[in-house]
Coordinates of C-alpha atoms in Angstrom, one line a residue:
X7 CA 128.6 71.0 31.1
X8 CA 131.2 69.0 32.5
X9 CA 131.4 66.9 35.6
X10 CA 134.9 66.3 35.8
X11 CA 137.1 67.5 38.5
X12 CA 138.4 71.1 37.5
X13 CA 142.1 71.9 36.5
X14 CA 144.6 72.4 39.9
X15 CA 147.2 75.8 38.9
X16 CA 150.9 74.9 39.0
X17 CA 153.5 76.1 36.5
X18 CA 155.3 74.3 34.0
X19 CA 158.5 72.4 34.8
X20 CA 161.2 73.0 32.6
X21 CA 161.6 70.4 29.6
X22 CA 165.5 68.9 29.3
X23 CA 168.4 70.9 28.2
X24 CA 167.4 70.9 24.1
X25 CA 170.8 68.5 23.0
X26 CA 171.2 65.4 21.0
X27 CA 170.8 62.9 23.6
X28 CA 168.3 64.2 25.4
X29 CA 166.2 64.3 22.1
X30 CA 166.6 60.6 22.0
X31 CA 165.8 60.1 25.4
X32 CA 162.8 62.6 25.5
X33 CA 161.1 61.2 21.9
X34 CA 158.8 58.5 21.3
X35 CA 155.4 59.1 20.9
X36 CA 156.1 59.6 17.6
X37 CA 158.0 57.1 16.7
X38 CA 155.1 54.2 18.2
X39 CA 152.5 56.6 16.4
X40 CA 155.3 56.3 13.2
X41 CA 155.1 52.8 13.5
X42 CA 151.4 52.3 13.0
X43 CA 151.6 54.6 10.3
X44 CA 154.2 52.7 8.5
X45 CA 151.5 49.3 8.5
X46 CA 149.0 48.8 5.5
X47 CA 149.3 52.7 4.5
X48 CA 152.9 52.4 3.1
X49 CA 153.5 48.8 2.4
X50 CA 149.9 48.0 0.9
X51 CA 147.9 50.9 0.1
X52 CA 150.8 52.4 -1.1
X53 CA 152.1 50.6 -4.0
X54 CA 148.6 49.4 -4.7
X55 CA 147.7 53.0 -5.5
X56 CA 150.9 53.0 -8.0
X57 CA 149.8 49.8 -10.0
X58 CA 147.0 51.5 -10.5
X59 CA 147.3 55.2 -11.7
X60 CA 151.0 55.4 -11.5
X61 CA 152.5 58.3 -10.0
X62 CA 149.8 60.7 -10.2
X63 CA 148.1 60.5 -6.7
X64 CA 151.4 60.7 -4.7
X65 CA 150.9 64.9 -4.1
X66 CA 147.7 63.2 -1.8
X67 CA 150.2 61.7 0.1
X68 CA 152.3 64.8 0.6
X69 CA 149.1 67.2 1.5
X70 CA 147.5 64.5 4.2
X71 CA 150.8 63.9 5.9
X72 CA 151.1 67.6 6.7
X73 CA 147.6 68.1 7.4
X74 CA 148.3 65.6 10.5
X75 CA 151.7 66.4 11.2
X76 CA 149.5 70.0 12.1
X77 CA 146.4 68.1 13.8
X78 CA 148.9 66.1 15.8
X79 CA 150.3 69.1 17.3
X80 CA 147.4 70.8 17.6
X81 CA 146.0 67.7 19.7
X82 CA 149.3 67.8 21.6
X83 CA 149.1 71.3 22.7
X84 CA 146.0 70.2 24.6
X85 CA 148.0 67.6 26.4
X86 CA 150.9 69.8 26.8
X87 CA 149.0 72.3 28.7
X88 CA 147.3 70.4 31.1
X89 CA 148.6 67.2 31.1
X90 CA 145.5 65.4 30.0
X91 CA 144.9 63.1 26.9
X92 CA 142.8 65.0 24.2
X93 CA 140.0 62.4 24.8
X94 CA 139.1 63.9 28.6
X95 CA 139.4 67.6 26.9
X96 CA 136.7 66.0 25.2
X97 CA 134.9 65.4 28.0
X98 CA 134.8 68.6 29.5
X99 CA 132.4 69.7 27.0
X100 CA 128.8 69.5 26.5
X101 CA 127.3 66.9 26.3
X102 CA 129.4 65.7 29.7
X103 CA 131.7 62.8 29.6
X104 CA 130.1 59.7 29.3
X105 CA 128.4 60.6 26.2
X106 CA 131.9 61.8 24.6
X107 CA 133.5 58.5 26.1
X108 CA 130.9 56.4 24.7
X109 CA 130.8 58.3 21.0
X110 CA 134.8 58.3 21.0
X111 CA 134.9 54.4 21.8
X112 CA 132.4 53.6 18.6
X113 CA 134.2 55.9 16.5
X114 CA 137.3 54.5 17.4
X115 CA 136.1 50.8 17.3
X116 CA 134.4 51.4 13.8
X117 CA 138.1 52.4 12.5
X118 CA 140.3 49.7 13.9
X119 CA 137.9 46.8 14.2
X120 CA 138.6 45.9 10.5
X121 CA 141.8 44.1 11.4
X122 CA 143.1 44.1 7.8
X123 CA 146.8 44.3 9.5
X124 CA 146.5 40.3 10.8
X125 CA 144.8 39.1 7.8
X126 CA 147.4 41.0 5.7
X127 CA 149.7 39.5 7.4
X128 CA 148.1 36.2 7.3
X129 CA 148.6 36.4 3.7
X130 CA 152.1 36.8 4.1
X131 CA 152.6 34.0 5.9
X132 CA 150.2 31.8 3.7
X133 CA 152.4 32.7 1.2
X134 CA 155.9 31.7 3.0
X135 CA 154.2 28.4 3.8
X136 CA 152.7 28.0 0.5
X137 CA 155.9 29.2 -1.5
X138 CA 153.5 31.2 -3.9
X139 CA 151.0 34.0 -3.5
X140 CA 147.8 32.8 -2.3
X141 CA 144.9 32.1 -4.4
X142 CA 141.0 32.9 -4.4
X143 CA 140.9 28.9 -2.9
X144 CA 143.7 29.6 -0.4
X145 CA 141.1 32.5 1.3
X146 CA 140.4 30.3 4.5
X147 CA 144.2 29.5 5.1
X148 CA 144.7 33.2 5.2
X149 CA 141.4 33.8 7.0
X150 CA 142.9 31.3 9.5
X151 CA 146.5 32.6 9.9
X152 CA 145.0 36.3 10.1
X153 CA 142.7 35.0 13.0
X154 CA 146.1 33.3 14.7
X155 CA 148.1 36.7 14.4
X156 CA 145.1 39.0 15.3
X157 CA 144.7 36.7 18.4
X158 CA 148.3 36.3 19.0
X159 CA 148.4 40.5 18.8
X160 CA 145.3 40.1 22.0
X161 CA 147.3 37.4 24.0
X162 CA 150.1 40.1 24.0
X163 CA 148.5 42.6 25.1
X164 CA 146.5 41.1 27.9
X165 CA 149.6 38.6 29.1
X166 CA 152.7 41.0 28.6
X167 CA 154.4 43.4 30.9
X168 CA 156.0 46.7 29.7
X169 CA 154.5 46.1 25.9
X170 CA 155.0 49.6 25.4
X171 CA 158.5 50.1 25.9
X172 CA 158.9 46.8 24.0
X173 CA 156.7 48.1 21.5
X174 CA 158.6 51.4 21.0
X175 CA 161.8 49.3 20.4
X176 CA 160.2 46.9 17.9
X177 CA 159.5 49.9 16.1
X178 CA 162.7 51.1 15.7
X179 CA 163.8 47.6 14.8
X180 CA 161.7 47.3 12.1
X181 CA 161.9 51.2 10.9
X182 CA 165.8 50.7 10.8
X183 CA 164.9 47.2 9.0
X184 CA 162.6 48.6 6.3
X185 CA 164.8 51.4 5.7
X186 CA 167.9 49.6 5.0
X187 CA 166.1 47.4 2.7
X188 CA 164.2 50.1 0.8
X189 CA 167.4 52.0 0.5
X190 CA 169.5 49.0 -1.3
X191 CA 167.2 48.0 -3.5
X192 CA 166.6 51.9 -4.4
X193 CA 170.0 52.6 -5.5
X194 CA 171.4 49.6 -6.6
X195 CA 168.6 49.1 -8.7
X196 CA 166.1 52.1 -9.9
X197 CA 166.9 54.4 -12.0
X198 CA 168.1 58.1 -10.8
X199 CA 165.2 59.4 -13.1
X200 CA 162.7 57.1 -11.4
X201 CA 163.8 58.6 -8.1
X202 CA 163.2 62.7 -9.5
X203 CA 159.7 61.2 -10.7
X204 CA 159.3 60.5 -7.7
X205 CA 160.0 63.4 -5.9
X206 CA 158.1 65.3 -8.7
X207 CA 155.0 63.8 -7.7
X208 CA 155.4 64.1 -4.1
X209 CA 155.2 68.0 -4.8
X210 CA 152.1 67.6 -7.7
X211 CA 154.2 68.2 -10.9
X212 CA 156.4 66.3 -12.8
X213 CA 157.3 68.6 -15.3
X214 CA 159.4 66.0 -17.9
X215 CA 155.4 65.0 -18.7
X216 CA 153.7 67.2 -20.9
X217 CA 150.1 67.4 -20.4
X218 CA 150.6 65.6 -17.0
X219 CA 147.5 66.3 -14.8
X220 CA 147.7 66.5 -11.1
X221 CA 144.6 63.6 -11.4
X222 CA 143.8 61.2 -14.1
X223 CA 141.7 62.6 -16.9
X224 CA 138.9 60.7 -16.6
X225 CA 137.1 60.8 -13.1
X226 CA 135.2 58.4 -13.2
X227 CA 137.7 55.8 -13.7
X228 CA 139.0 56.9 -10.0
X229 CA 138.2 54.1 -7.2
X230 CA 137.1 56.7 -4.6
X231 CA 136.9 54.2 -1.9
X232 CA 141.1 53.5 -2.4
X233 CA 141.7 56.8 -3.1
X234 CA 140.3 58.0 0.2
X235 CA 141.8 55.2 2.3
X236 CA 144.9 56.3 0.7
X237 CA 144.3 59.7 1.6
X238 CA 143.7 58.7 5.5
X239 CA 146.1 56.2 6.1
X240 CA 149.4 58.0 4.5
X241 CA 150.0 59.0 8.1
X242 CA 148.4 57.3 10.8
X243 CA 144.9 58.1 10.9
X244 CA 141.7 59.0 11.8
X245 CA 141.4 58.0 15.8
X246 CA 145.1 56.9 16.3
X247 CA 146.2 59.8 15.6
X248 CA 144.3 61.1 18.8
X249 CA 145.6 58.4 20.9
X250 CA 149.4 60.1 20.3
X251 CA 148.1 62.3 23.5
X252 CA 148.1 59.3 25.6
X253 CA 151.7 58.3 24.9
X254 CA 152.5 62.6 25.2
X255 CA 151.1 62.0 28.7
X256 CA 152.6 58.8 29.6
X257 CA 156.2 60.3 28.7
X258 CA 155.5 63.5 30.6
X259 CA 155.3 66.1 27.7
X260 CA 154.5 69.3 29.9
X261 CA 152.4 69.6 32.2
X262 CA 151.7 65.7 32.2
X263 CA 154.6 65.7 33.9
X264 CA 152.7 67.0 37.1
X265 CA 150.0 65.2 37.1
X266 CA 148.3 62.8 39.3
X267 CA 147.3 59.3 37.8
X268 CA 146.8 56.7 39.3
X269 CA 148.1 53.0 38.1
X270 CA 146.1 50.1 37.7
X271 CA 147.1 46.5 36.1
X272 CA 144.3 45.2 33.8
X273 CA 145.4 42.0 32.2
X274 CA 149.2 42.9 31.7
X275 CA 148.7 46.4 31.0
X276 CA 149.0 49.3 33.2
X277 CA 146.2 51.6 32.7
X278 CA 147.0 55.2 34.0
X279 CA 143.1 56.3 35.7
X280 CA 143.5 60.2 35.2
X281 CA 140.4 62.5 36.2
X282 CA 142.5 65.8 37.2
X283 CA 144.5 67.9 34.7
X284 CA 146.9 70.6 35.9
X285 CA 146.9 74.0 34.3
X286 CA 149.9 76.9 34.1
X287 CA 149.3 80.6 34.8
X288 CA 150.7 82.2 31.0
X289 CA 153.5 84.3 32.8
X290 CA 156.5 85.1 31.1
X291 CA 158.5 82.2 32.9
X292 CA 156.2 79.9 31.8
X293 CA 155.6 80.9 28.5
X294 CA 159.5 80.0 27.8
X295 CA 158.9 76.9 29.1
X296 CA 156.4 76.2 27.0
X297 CA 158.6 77.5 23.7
X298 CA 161.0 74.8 25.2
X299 CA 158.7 71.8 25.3
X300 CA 157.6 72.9 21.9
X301 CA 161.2 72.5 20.4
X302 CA 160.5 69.0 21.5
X303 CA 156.9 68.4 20.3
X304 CA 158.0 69.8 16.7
X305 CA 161.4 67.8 16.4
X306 CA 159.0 64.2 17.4
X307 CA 155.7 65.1 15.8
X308 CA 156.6 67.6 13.1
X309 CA 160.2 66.8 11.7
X310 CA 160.6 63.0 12.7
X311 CA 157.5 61.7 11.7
X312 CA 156.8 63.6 9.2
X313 CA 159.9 63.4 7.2
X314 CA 159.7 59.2 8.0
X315 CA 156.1 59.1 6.7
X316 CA 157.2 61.0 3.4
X317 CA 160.4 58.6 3.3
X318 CA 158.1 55.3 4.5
X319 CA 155.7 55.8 2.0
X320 CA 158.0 56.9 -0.7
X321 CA 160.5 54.0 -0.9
X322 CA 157.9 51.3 -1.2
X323 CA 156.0 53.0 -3.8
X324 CA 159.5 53.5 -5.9
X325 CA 160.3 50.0 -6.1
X326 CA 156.8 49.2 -7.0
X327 CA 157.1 52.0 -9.7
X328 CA 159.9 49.6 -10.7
X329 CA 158.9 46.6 -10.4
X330 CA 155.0 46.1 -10.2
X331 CA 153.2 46.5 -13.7
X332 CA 151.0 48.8 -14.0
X333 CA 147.4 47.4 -13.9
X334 CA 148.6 44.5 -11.6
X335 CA 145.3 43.9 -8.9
X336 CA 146.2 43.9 -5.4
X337 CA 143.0 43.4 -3.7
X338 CA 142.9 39.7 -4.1
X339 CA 143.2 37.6 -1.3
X340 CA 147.3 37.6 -1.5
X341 CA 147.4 41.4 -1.0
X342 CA 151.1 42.3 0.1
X343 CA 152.2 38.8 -1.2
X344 CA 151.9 40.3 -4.7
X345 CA 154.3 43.0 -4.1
X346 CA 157.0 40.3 -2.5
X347 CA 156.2 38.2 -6.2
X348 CA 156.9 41.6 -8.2
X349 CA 160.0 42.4 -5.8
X350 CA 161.0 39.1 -6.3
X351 CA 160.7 38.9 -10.4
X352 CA 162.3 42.2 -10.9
X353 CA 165.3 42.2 -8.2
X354 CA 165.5 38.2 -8.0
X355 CA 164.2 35.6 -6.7
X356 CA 166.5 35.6 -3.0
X357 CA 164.2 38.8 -2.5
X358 CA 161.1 36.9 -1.8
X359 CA 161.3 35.4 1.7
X360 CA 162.7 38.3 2.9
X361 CA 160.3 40.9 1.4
X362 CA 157.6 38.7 2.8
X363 CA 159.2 38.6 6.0
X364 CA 159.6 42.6 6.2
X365 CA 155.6 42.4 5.3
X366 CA 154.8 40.1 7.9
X367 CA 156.6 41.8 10.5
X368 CA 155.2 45.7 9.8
X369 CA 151.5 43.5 9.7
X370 CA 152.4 41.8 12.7
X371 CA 153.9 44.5 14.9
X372 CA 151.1 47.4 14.2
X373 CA 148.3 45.0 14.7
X374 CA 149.6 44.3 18.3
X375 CA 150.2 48.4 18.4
X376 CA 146.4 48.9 17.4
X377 CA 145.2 46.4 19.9
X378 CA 147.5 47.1 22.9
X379 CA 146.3 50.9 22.0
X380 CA 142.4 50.2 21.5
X381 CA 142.8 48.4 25.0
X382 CA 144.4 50.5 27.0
X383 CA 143.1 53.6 25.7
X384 CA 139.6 52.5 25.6
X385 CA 139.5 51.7 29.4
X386 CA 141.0 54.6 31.0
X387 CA 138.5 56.8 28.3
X388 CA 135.5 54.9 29.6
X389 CA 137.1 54.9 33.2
X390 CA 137.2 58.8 32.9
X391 CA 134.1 59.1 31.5
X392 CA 132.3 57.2 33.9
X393 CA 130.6 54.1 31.6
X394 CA 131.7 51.3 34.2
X395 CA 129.4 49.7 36.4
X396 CA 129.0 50.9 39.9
X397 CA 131.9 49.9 42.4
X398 CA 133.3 48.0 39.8
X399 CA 137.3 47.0 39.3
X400 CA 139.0 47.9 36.5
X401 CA 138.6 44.7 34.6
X402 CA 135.2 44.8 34.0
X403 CA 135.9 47.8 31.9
X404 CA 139.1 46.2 30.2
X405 CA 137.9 42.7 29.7
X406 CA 134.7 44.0 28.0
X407 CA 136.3 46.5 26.0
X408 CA 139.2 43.8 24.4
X409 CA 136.2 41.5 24.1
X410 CA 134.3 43.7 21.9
X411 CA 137.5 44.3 19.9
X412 CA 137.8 40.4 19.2
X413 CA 134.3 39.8 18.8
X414 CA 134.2 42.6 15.5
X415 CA 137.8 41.6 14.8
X416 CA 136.8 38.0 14.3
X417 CA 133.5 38.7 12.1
X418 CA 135.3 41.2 9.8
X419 CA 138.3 39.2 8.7
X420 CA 135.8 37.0 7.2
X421 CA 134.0 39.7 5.4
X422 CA 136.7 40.2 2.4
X423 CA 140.2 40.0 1.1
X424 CA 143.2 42.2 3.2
X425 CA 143.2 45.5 1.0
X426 CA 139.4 45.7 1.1
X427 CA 139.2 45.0 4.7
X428 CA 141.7 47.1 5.4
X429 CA 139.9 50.2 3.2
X430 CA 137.0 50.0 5.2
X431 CA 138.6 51.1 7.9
X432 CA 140.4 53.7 6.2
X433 CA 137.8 54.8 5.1
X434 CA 136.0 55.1 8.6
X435 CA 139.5 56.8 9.2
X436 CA 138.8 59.6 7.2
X437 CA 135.7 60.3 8.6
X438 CA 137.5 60.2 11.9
X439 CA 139.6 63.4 11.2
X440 CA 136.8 65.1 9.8
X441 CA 135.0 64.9 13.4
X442 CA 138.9 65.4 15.5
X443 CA 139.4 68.4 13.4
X444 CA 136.5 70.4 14.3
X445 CA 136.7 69.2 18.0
X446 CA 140.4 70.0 18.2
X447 CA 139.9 73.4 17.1
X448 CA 137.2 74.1 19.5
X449 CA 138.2 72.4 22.3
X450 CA 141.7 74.3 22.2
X451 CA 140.0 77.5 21.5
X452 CA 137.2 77.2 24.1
X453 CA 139.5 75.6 27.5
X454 CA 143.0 77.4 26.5
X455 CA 144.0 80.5 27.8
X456 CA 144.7 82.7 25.1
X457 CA 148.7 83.3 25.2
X458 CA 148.6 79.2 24.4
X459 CA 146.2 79.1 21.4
X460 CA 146.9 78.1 18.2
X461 CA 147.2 81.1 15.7
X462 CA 144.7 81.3 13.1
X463 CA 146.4 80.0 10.3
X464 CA 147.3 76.6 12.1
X465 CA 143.4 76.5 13.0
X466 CA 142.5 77.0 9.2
X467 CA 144.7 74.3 8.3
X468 CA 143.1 72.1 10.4
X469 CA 139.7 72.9 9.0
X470 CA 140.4 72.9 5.8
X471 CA 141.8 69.4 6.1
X472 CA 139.2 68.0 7.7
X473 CA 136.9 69.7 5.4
X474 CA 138.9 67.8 2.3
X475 CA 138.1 64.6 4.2
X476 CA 135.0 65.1 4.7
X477 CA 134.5 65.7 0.9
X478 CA 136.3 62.5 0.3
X479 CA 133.9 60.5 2.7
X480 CA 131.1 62.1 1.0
X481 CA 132.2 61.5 -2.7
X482 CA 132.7 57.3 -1.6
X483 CA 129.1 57.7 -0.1
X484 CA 127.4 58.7 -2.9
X485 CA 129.4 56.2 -5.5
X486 CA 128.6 53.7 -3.3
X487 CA 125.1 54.6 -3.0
X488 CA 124.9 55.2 -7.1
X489 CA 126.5 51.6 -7.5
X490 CA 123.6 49.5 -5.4

């Protein structure tokens, strides 16, 4: 059983008048988690999944993006009630603590280790410098600029003050960036039947095709392993997804908003150390509360960022739809350099610095999120677990935990191209929200009171999509085993 500190009782404060302005003010979370989501899911994966089967696979897209805009709220109720990231609800079960913080960290680490973000974005940049898209004999300039960016990404997070905020703002920059791009290009140049394709496949059916199949015919021609990556990084995936209830609790969402933590700089971060949660009585009063604060959850988690995801991931694959012949092979060692070349060929030959600019700078901005994230995250989940040394400081939890980060980081951008290293940790991903899904739902069902549990339905959603990824993480297993 647990050994952390039990719950203190308060009730709930009230969230802000529900208005225009204070939704601005009050979301966020979503939009930094939206902002890792929009990184080598939408502007890699993405349109490499449409050079190869076309629009066929989009309706994955569609199903995995609710199934998280669910599991993130589901995570977030945790958070809202007791003001506690999901990770040290986590810990109150059996086995205790440091096992959950130690499993958590490996699982996490095993996801976001493969920094396929830098070395795409290294390709990017090889590719501005080069004026062409990188060849098999260009791999160790890319390697080398990857290894620049990914370090650059680490020297931000452990020298910078208020990354976050800046962070947050970065990603609005670029969303509003990306957006305005993807939009002109979109009308002034596809087709309006390209766009009700589109939209057609998002929902499984485009019904001007007859004989159209919701998968390509022939199964076995399916690459499982981009498929599933596909599958898990449409939204955010796998662990980050989780770490949404540390932003939650750093804005105040609910309850956070009451609770003690305690600041500590490590590096130039400030790491929140959090070991007591505060839970409401489910009176009437507070039960309208909470129907208030979830006006706010659903408009960030639900409507913003799942509408964005749709719209992120839609646009780029429309233009490659457009533009990027079918068949064309994006796992070389150009990656998202290819899609600037087809951009480029189709719309002209001005779009080609800036297409490899927008790349670079969605590369470039999530690896620092992922980094700054895996840092801070990491330490205060160790912190809380209790894996530190005895007496020790914060940093020797912090300086450890970003070390281990740049020591895989470094090994496994020399392991393969950006698209491939950037599926392996999708991959892991999806095994990720297998695991969160069944912990969610019993962690929520076991601590909660009853008047704030999910209903049933919600739980089943959860399960059944974790289920679905578990079946893709079992079907790449099993090609991969038949292939060696």
């Amino acid at each position: 059983m647990s050994d952390l500190p039990g719950w203190r009782q308060g009730d709930l404060p009230h969230a802000p008048a529900y208005n225009p302005s204070n939704l601005v003010r009050v979301i966020g979370p979503g939009a930094i988690l939206l902002g890792l989501s929009l990184g080598a899911g939408d502007w890699l994966l993405g349109p490499a999944v449409a050079a190869t089967y076309g629009p066929t696979l989009l309706w994955i897209c569609t199903l995995s993006i609710l199934f998280q805009a669910i599991l993130n709220t589901e995570m977030a109720r945790y958070t809202l009630a007791t003001g506690e990231p999901i990770f040290t609800g986590f810990m109150r079960q059996r086995p205790g603590p440091a096992w959950w913080a130690g499993f958590y960290t490996l699982l996490h680490l095993a996801q976001v280790g493969w920094p396929g973000w830098a070395l795409a974005g290294g390709a990017a940049l090889a590719a501005l410098l080069l004026g062409r898209v990188p060849r098999a004999e260009d791999g160790s300039i890319v390697v080398t600029l990857g290894a620049v960016l990914f370090l650059g990404a680490v020297a931000m997070a452990v020298l910078g003050r208020r990354v976050q905020r800046a962070l947050e703002i970065a990603e609005w920059i670029m969303l509003a960036w990306m957006l305005v791009l993807l939009v002109v290009l979109g009308v002034v140049y596809v087709p309006g039947a390209l766009w009700s394709m589109l939209a057609w496949s998002f929902l499984g059916r485009p019904v001007w095709e007859p004989g159209w199949l919701p998968v390509p015919a022939a199964d076995r021609a399916l690459d499982w392993v981009l498929v599933t990556g596909f599958a898990a990084y449409s939204g955010a995936g796998g662990t980050v997804n989780a770490m949404l209830t540390y932003w939650l609790r750093d804005k105040g969402f609910g309850m956070a908003g009451t609770v003690g933590a305690q600041p500590i700089q490590a590096g130039g971060q400030t790491v929140l150390l959090q070991r007591e949660g505060v839970i409401f009585p489910p009176n009437e009063a507070n039960l309208a509360k909470w129907r208030e604060w979830w006006r706010y959850l659903r408009a960030d988690l639900s409507s913003l960022w799942t509408a964005a995801c749709l719209i992120g991931m839609g646009l780029p694959v429309l233009l490659a739809l457009d533009a990027v012949p079918r068949g064309t092979d994006m796992s070389g060692v150009g990656g998202a350099a290819v899609f600037a070349r087809e951009l480029s060929r189709r719309y002209g030959a001005m779009l080609w610095v800036p297409a490899l600019l927008t790349a670079l700078w969605i590369f470039v901005s999530t690896q620092i999120g992922i980094v700054e994230s895996f840092a801070r995250h990491v330490t205060e989940m160790l912190w809380t677990g209790g894996v530190r040394p005895a007496g020790a400081g914060i940093g020797w939890v912090y300086y450890p935990v970003l070390g281990l980060l740049v020591a895989m980081g470094g090994a496994a951008m020399t392991v393969a191209p950006p698209l491939t290293v950037i599926l392996i940790g999708a991959n892991v991903a999806a095994l990720n929200f297998a695991v969160l899904s069944v912990h969610t739902v019993s962690l929520n069902r076991a601590l909660l009171p009853a008047a704030l549990r999910p209903p049933r339905w919600r739980e089943a959603i959860v399960l059944l999509g974790g289920l679905g990824f578990a079946a893709l993480v079992a079907r790449v297993t099993v090609r991969l085993l038949l292939s060696v």
